[in-house]
Amino acid sequence: MINQHLSCDDFLDSNKIINILPRNPQIPFPEHSHDFYELVLVKSGCAIHVKEGEATPISRGSVFFIDNPQLHHCFTHMDQLCLVNVILNPERFNHHPLLNILSESCRSPIGQLLVPENVIQRSEQILGQINQEKQAPDHYGNVMIENLLSQLAILFWRVHHTPDYAMVESNHSIMMLLNELNEQFSKRIDWEKLCDKYQISLRTLNRKMQEIVGLTPNHYLNRIRLCQSSKLLKNSQISITDIAYQCGFNDSNYFSNKFHQLFNNTPMQYRKKFQRL
């Protein structure tokens, strides 16, 4: 597998601490690593984000932070994926705790932070203000940029630590439901009961999930399960049959077939490919 290493100098001017790169859409790009930090906000579409063999399904509202220069990652199964890349040079920051807040806010068992619609909109406003400050003719642009980035980091921190924070728009129920699926993926999902819990109809659930994640509810659930299984294949010696059951599959053969369809490797091939010896 070819890995490309990207340098901070390729994306940032010598006197700048940040660069914001819209990807509309994100083009296919090989597995890579980089010596800068990267904050990613997904605006639309869906894909799978693979980090060192650990896969995570991403869609509108997904936020993640890459702060490990040794980490190799890429996107696969992109479907109209549009996102914003925020490139950060950690060596030029005066306020290093800010980067720690970003890292903590985006760290979770599912590999990402899921934010509601109004937080996406507020994030885009802050990033727009940062872009304006990049053009400031005085010496205080970087100070203002760190101030604005602090607002963004604290916004994400509050969403991470207070799940109901800022969820006041019409997609509140769907976002809470998605969070539950990400936490309860290994269990049998009764869609009717889940819809009753969040006071939405099955028809609305199907329509909203197509809008937000680009997948049907069952397809999205299967993708979560398969991505979680990739983590277990890489990081454990659990048998493939047990991994299938732990990730919510009742039939290990069905699991293996679906895994091969998604990752173009059997579970055993995937384990040999990514597991550290």
Coordinates of C-alpha atoms in Angstrom, one line a residue:
M1 CA 0.0 0.0 0.0
I2 CA 1.4 3.4 -1.0
N3 CA 1.5 6.0 1.7
Q4 CA 2.1 9.7 1.0
H5 CA 3.5 12.0 3.7
L6 CA 2.3 15.6 3.5
S7 CA 4.2 18.5 4.9
C8 CA 2.9 21.6 6.7
D9 CA 4.9 23.8 4.3
D10 CA 2.7 22.6 1.4
F11 CA -0.4 24.0 3.0
L12 CA 0.6 26.9 5.2
D13 CA 2.5 30.2 4.6
S14 CA 5.4 30.7 6.9
N15 CA 3.7 33.3 9.0
K16 CA 0.3 31.6 9.3
I17 CA -1.0 29.2 11.9
I18 CA -4.1 27.9 10.0
N19 CA -5.5 27.2 6.6
I20 CA -9.1 26.3 5.7
L21 CA -9.6 24.2 2.7
P22 CA -13.1 23.5 1.5
R23 CA -13.5 20.1 -0.4
N24 CA -16.6 20.4 -2.5
P25 CA -16.4 17.5 -3.2
Q26 CA -13.5 15.6 -1.6
I27 CA -11.6 14.0 -4.4
P28 CA -10.1 10.4 -4.0
F29 CA -6.8 10.6 -2.2
P30 CA -4.4 7.8 -1.3
E31 CA -3.6 6.8 2.3
H32 CA -1.4 9.5 3.8
S33 CA 0.1 10.9 7.0
H34 CA 1.2 14.5 7.7
D35 CA 3.2 16.6 10.1
F36 CA 0.4 19.1 10.8
Y37 CA -2.8 18.8 12.8
E38 CA -6.1 18.5 11.0
L39 CA -9.7 19.3 12.0
V40 CA -12.3 17.9 9.6
L41 CA -16.0 18.9 9.5
V42 CA -18.2 16.9 7.1
K43 CA -20.8 19.1 5.4
S44 CA -22.6 16.6 3.3
G45 CA -22.4 13.1 1.7
C46 CA -21.0 10.1 3.4
A47 CA -17.8 7.9 3.4
I48 CA -15.7 5.6 5.6
H49 CA -12.7 7.2 7.3
V50 CA -9.9 4.6 7.8
K51 CA -7.2 5.3 10.3
E52 CA -4.5 2.6 10.6
G53 CA -7.0 0.0 9.6
E54 CA -9.7 1.2 12.0
A55 CA -12.8 2.3 10.0
T56 CA -15.5 4.9 11.0
P57 CA -18.6 5.8 9.0
I58 CA -18.8 9.6 8.5
S59 CA -21.6 11.8 7.3
R60 CA -23.0 15.4 7.7
G61 CA -22.1 16.6 11.2
S62 CA -19.1 14.3 11.7
V63 CA -16.1 16.1 13.2
F64 CA -12.8 14.5 13.9
F65 CA -9.3 15.7 14.8
I66 CA -6.0 14.2 13.6
D67 CA -3.1 15.1 15.9
N68 CA -0.7 12.2 15.4
P69 CA 1.9 12.7 12.7
Q70 CA 2.5 8.9 12.5
L71 CA -1.1 8.2 11.7
H72 CA -1.9 6.9 8.2
H73 CA -5.5 7.6 7.1
C74 CA -7.7 7.9 4.0
F75 CA -11.4 8.0 2.9
T76 CA -13.1 5.1 1.1
H77 CA -16.6 4.6 -0.2
M78 CA -17.1 8.3 -0.8
D79 CA -20.6 9.3 -1.9
Q80 CA -20.9 13.0 -2.7
L81 CA -18.6 13.7 0.3
C82 CA -18.1 17.4 1.0
L83 CA -16.1 18.6 3.9
V84 CA -13.9 21.4 5.3
N85 CA -10.2 20.6 6.2
V86 CA -8.7 22.9 8.8
I87 CA -4.9 22.7 8.7
L88 CA -3.1 23.7 11.9
N89 CA 0.5 24.1 12.7
P90 CA 0.9 23.2 16.4
E91 CA 4.4 24.8 16.6
R92 CA 3.0 28.2 15.8
F93 CA 0.2 28.3 18.4
N94 CA 0.6 30.3 21.6
H95 CA -2.4 28.7 23.2
H96 CA -1.5 25.0 23.2
P97 CA -4.4 24.0 25.6
L98 CA -6.7 24.9 22.7
L99 CA -5.4 22.0 20.7
N100 CA -5.9 19.7 23.6
I101 CA -9.5 20.8 23.9
L102 CA -10.0 20.0 20.2
S103 CA -8.4 16.6 20.6
E104 CA -10.4 15.7 23.7
S105 CA -13.7 16.9 22.2
C106 CA -13.4 14.8 19.1
R107 CA -12.2 11.7 20.9
S108 CA -14.8 9.0 21.4
P109 CA -15.3 5.2 21.1
I110 CA -16.9 5.7 17.7
G111 CA -13.9 7.8 16.3
Q112 CA -15.7 11.1 15.8
L113 CA -18.0 13.7 17.3
L114 CA -21.5 14.1 15.9
V115 CA -22.8 17.6 15.9
P116 CA -26.3 18.9 15.2
E117 CA -27.3 21.2 12.4
N118 CA -27.1 24.5 14.2
V119 CA -23.6 23.6 15.5
I120 CA -22.6 22.9 11.9
Q121 CA -23.9 26.4 10.9
R122 CA -22.2 28.1 13.8
S123 CA -18.9 26.3 13.0
E124 CA -19.1 27.5 9.4
Q125 CA -19.6 31.0 10.6
I126 CA -16.6 30.8 12.9
L127 CA -14.4 29.4 10.1
G128 CA -15.6 32.2 7.8
Q129 CA -14.5 34.8 10.4
I130 CA -11.1 33.0 10.6
N131 CA -10.7 33.3 6.9
Q132 CA -11.3 37.0 7.1
E133 CA -8.7 37.4 9.9
K134 CA -6.2 35.6 7.7
Q135 CA -6.3 38.6 5.4
A136 CA -5.9 41.2 8.2
P137 CA -3.1 43.7 7.4
D138 CA -2.0 44.2 11.0
H139 CA -0.1 41.9 13.4
Y140 CA -3.1 40.8 15.5
G141 CA -4.6 38.4 12.9
N142 CA -3.2 35.3 14.5
V143 CA -4.4 36.5 18.0
M144 CA -7.9 36.8 16.7
I145 CA -7.7 33.5 14.9
E146 CA -6.7 31.7 18.1
N147 CA -9.6 33.5 19.9
L148 CA -12.1 32.3 17.2
L149 CA -10.6 28.8 17.2
S150 CA -11.0 28.7 21.0
Q151 CA -14.7 29.4 20.5
L152 CA -14.9 26.5 18.0
A153 CA -13.1 24.2 20.4
I154 CA -15.3 25.1 23.3
L155 CA -18.4 24.7 21.2
F156 CA -17.3 21.1 20.3
W157 CA -16.3 20.4 23.9
R158 CA -19.8 21.4 25.1
V159 CA -21.5 19.1 22.5
H160 CA -19.2 16.3 23.5
H161 CA -19.8 16.6 27.2
T162 CA -23.4 17.7 27.1
P163 CA -25.3 15.6 24.5
D164 CA -28.4 17.8 24.6
Y165 CA -26.3 21.0 24.2
A166 CA -27.5 23.1 21.2
M167 CA -29.9 20.4 20.0
V168 CA -32.9 22.7 19.5
E169 CA -33.6 22.3 15.8
S170 CA -35.9 19.9 14.0
N171 CA -33.2 17.2 13.7
H172 CA -32.7 16.9 17.4
S173 CA -34.5 13.5 17.6
I174 CA -32.6 12.1 14.6
M175 CA -29.2 13.2 16.1
M176 CA -30.0 11.6 19.4
L177 CA -31.2 8.4 17.6
L178 CA -27.9 8.3 15.6
N179 CA -25.9 8.7 18.8
E180 CA -27.9 5.8 20.3
L181 CA -27.2 3.6 17.3
N182 CA -23.5 4.3 17.6
E183 CA -23.6 3.2 21.2
Q184 CA -26.0 0.3 21.0
F185 CA -25.0 -1.1 17.6
S186 CA -24.3 -4.6 19.0
K187 CA -27.9 -5.1 20.2
R188 CA -30.9 -6.1 18.2
I189 CA -32.6 -2.9 17.0
D190 CA -36.3 -2.7 17.0
W191 CA -36.9 0.2 14.7
E192 CA -40.5 0.8 15.7
K193 CA -39.7 1.0 19.4
L194 CA -36.7 3.3 18.6
C195 CA -39.0 5.6 16.6
D196 CA -41.6 5.6 19.4
K197 CA -38.8 6.6 21.8
Y198 CA -37.8 9.6 19.8
Q199 CA -41.4 10.4 18.7
I200 CA -40.8 10.1 14.9
S201 CA -42.4 7.8 12.3
L202 CA -40.5 5.1 10.4
R203 CA -41.1 7.0 7.2
T204 CA -39.6 10.2 8.7
L205 CA -36.7 8.2 10.0
N206 CA -35.9 6.8 6.5
R207 CA -36.2 10.2 4.9
K208 CA -34.1 12.1 7.5
M209 CA -31.4 9.4 7.6
Q210 CA -31.1 9.6 3.8
E211 CA -30.7 13.4 4.1
I212 CA -28.2 13.3 6.9
V213 CA -26.1 10.2 6.4
G214 CA -27.0 9.2 2.8
L215 CA -28.0 5.7 3.9
T216 CA -31.1 3.8 4.9
P217 CA -31.3 3.0 8.7
N218 CA -30.4 -0.7 8.2
H219 CA -27.6 0.1 5.8
Y220 CA -26.2 2.7 8.3
L221 CA -26.5 0.2 11.2
N222 CA -24.6 -2.5 9.2
R223 CA -21.9 0.0 8.3
I224 CA -21.4 0.9 12.0
R225 CA -21.2 -2.8 12.9
L226 CA -18.7 -3.6 10.1
C227 CA -16.6 -0.6 11.0
Q228 CA -16.5 -1.5 14.6
S229 CA -15.5 -5.1 13.6
S230 CA -12.5 -3.6 11.8
K231 CA -11.2 -2.2 15.1
L232 CA -11.6 -5.6 16.8
L233 CA -9.9 -7.4 14.0
K234 CA -6.9 -5.1 14.2
N235 CA -6.6 -4.7 18.0
S236 CA -7.6 -8.2 19.4
Q237 CA -7.2 -11.9 19.0
I238 CA -10.9 -12.5 19.4
S239 CA -12.1 -15.1 16.9
I240 CA -13.9 -13.9 13.8
T241 CA -17.1 -15.7 14.8
D242 CA -17.1 -14.0 18.2
I243 CA -16.4 -10.6 16.6
A244 CA -19.4 -11.1 14.4
Y245 CA -21.6 -11.8 17.4
Q246 CA -20.1 -8.9 19.4
C247 CA -20.9 -6.5 16.6
G248 CA -24.5 -7.5 16.2
F249 CA -24.4 -10.2 13.5
N250 CA -26.2 -13.5 14.2
D251 CA -24.5 -15.3 11.3
S252 CA -20.7 -15.3 10.9
N253 CA -20.9 -16.3 7.2
Y254 CA -23.2 -13.4 6.5
F255 CA -20.9 -11.1 8.5
S256 CA -17.9 -12.3 6.4
N257 CA -19.7 -11.7 3.1
K258 CA -20.8 -8.2 4.1
F259 CA -17.3 -7.4 5.4
H260 CA -15.7 -8.5 2.1
Q261 CA -18.2 -6.4 0.2
L262 CA -17.3 -3.3 2.2
F263 CA -13.5 -3.7 2.6
N264 CA -12.6 -5.9 -0.3
N265 CA -10.9 -8.3 2.1
T266 CA -12.1 -11.2 4.1
P267 CA -12.0 -10.6 7.9
M268 CA -8.9 -12.9 8.1
Q269 CA -7.2 -11.0 5.3
Y270 CA -8.0 -7.7 7.0
R271 CA -6.6 -8.9 10.3
K272 CA -3.3 -10.0 8.7
K273 CA -3.0 -6.8 6.8
F274 CA -3.4 -4.4 9.7
Q275 CA -2.7 -6.2 13.0
R276 CA 0.6 -5.4 14.6
L277 CA 2.8 -8.4 15.1

